[in-house]
Coordinates of C-alpha atoms in Angstrom, one line a residue:
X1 CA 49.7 137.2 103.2
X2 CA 50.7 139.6 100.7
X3 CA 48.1 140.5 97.8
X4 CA 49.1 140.4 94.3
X5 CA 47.7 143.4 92.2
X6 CA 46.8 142.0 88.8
X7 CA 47.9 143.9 85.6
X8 CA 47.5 144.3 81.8
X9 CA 50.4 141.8 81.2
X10 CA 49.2 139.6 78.0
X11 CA 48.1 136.2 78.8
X12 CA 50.3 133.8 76.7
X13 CA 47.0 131.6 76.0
X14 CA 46.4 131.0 71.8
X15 CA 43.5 132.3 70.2
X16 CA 40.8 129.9 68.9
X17 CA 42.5 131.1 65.1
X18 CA 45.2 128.9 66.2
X19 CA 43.8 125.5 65.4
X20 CA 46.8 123.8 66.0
X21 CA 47.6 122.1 69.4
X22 CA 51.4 122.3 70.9
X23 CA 52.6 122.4 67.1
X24 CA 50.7 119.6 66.0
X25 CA 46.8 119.7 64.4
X26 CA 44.1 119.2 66.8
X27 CA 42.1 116.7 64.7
X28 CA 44.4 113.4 65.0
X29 CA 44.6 114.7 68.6
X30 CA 40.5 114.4 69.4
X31 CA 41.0 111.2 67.1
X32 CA 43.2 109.5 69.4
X33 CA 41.1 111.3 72.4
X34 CA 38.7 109.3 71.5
X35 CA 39.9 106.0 70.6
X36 CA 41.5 106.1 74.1
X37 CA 40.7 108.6 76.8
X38 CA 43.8 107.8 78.2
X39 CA 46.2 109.8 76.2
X40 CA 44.4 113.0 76.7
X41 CA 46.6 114.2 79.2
X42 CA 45.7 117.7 81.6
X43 CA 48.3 119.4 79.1
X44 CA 46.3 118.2 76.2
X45 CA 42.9 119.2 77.6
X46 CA 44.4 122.7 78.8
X47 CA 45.8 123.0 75.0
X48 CA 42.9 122.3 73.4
X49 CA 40.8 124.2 75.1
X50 CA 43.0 127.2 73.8
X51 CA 42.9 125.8 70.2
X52 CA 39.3 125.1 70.1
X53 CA 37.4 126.8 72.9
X54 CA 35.9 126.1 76.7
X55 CA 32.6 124.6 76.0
X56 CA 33.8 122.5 73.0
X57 CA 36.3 120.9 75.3
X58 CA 33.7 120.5 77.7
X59 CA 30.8 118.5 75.8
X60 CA 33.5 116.2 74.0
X61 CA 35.2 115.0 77.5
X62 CA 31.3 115.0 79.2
X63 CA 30.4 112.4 76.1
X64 CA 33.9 110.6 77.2
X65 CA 33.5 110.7 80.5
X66 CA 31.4 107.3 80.3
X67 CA 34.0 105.6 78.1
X68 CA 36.6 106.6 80.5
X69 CA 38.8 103.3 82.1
X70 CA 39.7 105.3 85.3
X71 CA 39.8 102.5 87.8
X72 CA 43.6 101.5 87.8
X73 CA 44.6 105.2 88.1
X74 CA 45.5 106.8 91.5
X75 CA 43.0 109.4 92.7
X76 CA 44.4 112.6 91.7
X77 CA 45.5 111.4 88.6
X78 CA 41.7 110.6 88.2
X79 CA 39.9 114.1 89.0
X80 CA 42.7 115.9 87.2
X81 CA 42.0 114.1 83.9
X82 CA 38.4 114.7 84.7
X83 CA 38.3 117.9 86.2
X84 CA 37.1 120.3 83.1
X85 CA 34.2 118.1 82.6
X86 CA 33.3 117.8 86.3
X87 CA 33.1 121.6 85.8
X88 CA 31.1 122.5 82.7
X89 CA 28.2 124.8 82.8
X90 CA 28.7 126.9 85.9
X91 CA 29.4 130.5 85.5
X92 CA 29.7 132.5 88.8
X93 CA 30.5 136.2 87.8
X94 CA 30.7 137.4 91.3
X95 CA 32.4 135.5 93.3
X96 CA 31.2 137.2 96.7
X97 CA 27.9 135.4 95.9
X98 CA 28.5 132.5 97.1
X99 CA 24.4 131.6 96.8
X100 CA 24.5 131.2 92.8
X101 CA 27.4 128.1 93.5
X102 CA 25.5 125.9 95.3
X103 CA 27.4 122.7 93.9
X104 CA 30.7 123.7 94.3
X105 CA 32.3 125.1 91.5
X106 CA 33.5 128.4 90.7
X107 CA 34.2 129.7 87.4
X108 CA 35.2 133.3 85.8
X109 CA 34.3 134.1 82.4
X110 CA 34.2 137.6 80.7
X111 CA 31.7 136.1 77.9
X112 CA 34.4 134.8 75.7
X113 CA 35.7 131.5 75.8
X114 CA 39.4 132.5 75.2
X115 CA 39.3 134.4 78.2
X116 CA 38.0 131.8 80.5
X117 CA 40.8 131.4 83.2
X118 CA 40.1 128.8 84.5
X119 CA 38.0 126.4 86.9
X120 CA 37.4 125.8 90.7
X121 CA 35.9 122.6 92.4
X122 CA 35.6 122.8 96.2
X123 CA 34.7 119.3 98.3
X124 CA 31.6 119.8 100.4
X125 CA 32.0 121.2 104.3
X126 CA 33.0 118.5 106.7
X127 CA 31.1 117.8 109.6
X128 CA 33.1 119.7 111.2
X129 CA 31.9 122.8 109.4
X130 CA 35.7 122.8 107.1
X131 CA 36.9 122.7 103.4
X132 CA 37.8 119.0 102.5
X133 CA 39.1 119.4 99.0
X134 CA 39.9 122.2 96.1
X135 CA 40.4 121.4 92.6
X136 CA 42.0 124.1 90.3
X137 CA 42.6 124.4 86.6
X138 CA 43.9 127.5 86.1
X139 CA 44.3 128.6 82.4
X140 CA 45.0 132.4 82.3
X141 CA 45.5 133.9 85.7
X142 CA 44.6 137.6 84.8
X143 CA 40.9 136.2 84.3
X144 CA 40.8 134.5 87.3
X145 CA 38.4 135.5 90.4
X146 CA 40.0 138.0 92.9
X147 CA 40.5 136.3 95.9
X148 CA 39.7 137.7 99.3
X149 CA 41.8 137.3 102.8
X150 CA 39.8 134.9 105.8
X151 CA 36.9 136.5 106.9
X152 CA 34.6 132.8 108.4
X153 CA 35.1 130.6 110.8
X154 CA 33.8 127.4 111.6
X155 CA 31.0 127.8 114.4
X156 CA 32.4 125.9 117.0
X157 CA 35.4 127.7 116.4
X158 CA 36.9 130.1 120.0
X159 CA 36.3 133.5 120.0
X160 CA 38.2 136.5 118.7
X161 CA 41.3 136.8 121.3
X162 CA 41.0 133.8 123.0
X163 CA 44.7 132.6 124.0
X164 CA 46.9 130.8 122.1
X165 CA 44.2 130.3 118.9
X166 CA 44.6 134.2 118.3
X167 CA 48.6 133.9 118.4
X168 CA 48.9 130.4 116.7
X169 CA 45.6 129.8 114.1
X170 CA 44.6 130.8 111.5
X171 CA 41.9 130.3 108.8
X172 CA 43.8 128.5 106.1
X173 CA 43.0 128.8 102.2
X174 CA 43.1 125.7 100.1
X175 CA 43.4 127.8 97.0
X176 CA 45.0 131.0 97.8
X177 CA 43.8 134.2 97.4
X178 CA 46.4 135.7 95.1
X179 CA 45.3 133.1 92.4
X180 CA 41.1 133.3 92.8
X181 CA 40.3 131.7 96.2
X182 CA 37.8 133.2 97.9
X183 CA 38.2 133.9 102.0
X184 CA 34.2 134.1 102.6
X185 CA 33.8 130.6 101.9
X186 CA 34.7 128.0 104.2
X187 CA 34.7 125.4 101.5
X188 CA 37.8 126.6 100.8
X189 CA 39.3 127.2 104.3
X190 CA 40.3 125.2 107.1
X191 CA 41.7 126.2 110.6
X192 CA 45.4 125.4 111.0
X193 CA 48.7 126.6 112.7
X194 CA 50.4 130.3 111.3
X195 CA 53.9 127.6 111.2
X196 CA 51.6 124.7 108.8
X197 CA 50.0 128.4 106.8
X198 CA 53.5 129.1 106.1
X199 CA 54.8 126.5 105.0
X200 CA 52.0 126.0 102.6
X201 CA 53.0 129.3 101.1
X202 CA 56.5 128.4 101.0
X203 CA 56.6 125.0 99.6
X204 CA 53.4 125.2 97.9
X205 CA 51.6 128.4 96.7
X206 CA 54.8 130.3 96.2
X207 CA 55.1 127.6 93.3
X208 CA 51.9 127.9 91.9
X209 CA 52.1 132.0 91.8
X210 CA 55.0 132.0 90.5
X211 CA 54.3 129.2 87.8
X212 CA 50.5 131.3 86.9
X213 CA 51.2 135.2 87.5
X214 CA 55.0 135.3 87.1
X215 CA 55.2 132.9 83.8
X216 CA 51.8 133.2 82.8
X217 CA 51.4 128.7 82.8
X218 CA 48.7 126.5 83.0
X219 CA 48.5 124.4 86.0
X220 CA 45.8 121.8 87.1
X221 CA 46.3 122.3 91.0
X222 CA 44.7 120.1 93.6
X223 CA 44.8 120.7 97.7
X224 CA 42.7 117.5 100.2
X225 CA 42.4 118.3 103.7
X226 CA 43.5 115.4 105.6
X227 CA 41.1 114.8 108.8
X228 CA 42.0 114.9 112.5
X229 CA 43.2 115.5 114.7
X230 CA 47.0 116.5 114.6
X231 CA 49.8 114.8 116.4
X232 CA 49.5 116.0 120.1
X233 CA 53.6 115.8 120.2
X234 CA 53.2 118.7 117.7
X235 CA 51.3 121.0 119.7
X236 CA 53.3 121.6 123.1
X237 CA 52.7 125.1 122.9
X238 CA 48.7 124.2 123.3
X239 CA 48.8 122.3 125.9
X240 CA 51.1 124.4 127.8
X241 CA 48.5 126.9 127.4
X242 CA 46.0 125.1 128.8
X243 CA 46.7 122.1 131.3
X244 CA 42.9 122.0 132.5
X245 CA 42.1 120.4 129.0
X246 CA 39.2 123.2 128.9
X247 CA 39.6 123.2 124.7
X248 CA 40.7 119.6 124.2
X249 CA 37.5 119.0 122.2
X250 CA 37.9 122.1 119.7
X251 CA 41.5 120.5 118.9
X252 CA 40.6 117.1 118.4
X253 CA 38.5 118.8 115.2
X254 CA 41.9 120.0 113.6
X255 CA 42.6 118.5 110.7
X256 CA 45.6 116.4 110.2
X257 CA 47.2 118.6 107.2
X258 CA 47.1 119.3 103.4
X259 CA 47.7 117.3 100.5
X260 CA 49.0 119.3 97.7
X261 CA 49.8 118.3 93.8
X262 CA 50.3 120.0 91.0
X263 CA 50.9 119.4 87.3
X264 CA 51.6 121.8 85.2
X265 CA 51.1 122.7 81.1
X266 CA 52.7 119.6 79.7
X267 CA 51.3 117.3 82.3
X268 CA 54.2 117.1 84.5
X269 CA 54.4 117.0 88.3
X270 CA 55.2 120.0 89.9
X271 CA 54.1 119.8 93.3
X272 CA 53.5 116.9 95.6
X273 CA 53.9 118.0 99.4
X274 CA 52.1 117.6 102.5
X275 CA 51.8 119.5 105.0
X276 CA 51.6 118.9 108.4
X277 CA 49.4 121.2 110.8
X278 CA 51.8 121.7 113.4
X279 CA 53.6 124.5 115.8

């Protein structure tokens, strides 16, 4: 997967002298944030936090979070509202080490709030030793984490050459690399076909570069793992490969696929695409 370099290109982000949110003053915009939770769309928290800063985003929506009628609202709708709050307080300057991030989140901040670019939830492993779930904000791209190619593998996972899983798998990022997501982290991998890895790239994450490197947008960016196993009519390849059945039991822990959706700045749908893990 090609690697973007990042470069000096000026992040379109407001400074926090610009007290005014999409035109219009922030105060009647917190008013009504308040009142009800509800209209603070991802735009509006994404805008805001331009306008007024990072943390003073955060503590308002972690006072609101209690107040928050969430229950009639589908799922990603929920954690994207959410999501900067789920993510306060965690500041991972490297983001090789994954020991300091023991609950999940991943953040990248060069000691200013207006260069904060943005936030990263991973799900917990599976049993299966997998990523489950990434949730991104992404603010302003060139201060987001650089991203590394696979380099982990799930223990039960075959060896290096093995047939058929060297010519057909790979180690699949949720988030890719290009915009933060880290390869030495399995929280935000999960093994599936080079045809599913590309088409994530090609429906998917081409999107998302191009809408946060190319255009310099704000996206809140969400990828589940759907669990296993695939469609056996899918994978004729595999058991052509091996009619014995000898690695039956490593393919029944495949996942399914990925959910992806996307919003972007002004809160509108972007993305929503499966994709199957398939030959």
């Amino acid at each position: 997967m090609r690697h973007v370099q990042k470069t000096g290109k000026p992040s379109k982000s407001r400074t926090t002298a610009d007290r005014r949110v999409g035109g219009e003053s922030s105060a009647p915009i917190l008013q009504r944030a308040l009142q009800n939770p509800a209209s603070l769309t991802p735009a509006r928290v994404m805008q805001l936090q331009r306008a007024l800063g990072n943390q003073a985003v955060q503590r308002m929506l972690a006072g609101m979070r209690s107040q928050q009628q969430t229950s009639e609202q589908p799922p990603a709708q929920m954690l994207i509202r959410n999501g900067v709050a789920a993510n306060k307080g965690y500041v991972v300057d490297d983001p090789e080490d994954i020991s300091e991030n023991p609950a999940g989140k991943l953040t990248r901040n060069d000691e200013d709030d207006d260069k904060m670019g943005g936030t990263v939830s991973f799900g917990a492993l599976c049993d299966l030793g997998y990523g489950t779930s990434m949730y991104a904000e992404i603010v302003d791209w060139n201060h987001m984490p650089v991203g590394s190619a696979p380099s982990v593998k799930p223990d039960w996972y075959p060896p290096s050459n093995t047939p058929y899983w060297t010519s057909y798998m790979v180690q699949g990022h949720l988030l890719n690399d290009n915009v933060g997501g880290p390869g030495n982290d399995m929280r935000n991998l999960a093994p599936i076909t080079k045809t599913a890895n590309g088409a994530h790239e090609r429906l998917v994450e081409s999107k998302v570069k191009t809408m946060t490197i190319d255009d310099g947008e704000n996206i809140a960016y969400m990828v589940t793992v759907r669990p296993g196993p695939p469609k056996r009519s899918k994978f004729s390849n595999f058991f052509a490969t091996y009619p014995s059945k000898e690695y039956d039991d490593e393919f029944d822990k495949l996942p399914a696929g990925f959910d992806c959706v996307a919003f972007d700045g002004e809160g509108k749908k972007v993305v929503d695409q499966y994709i199957e893990n398939e030959e």
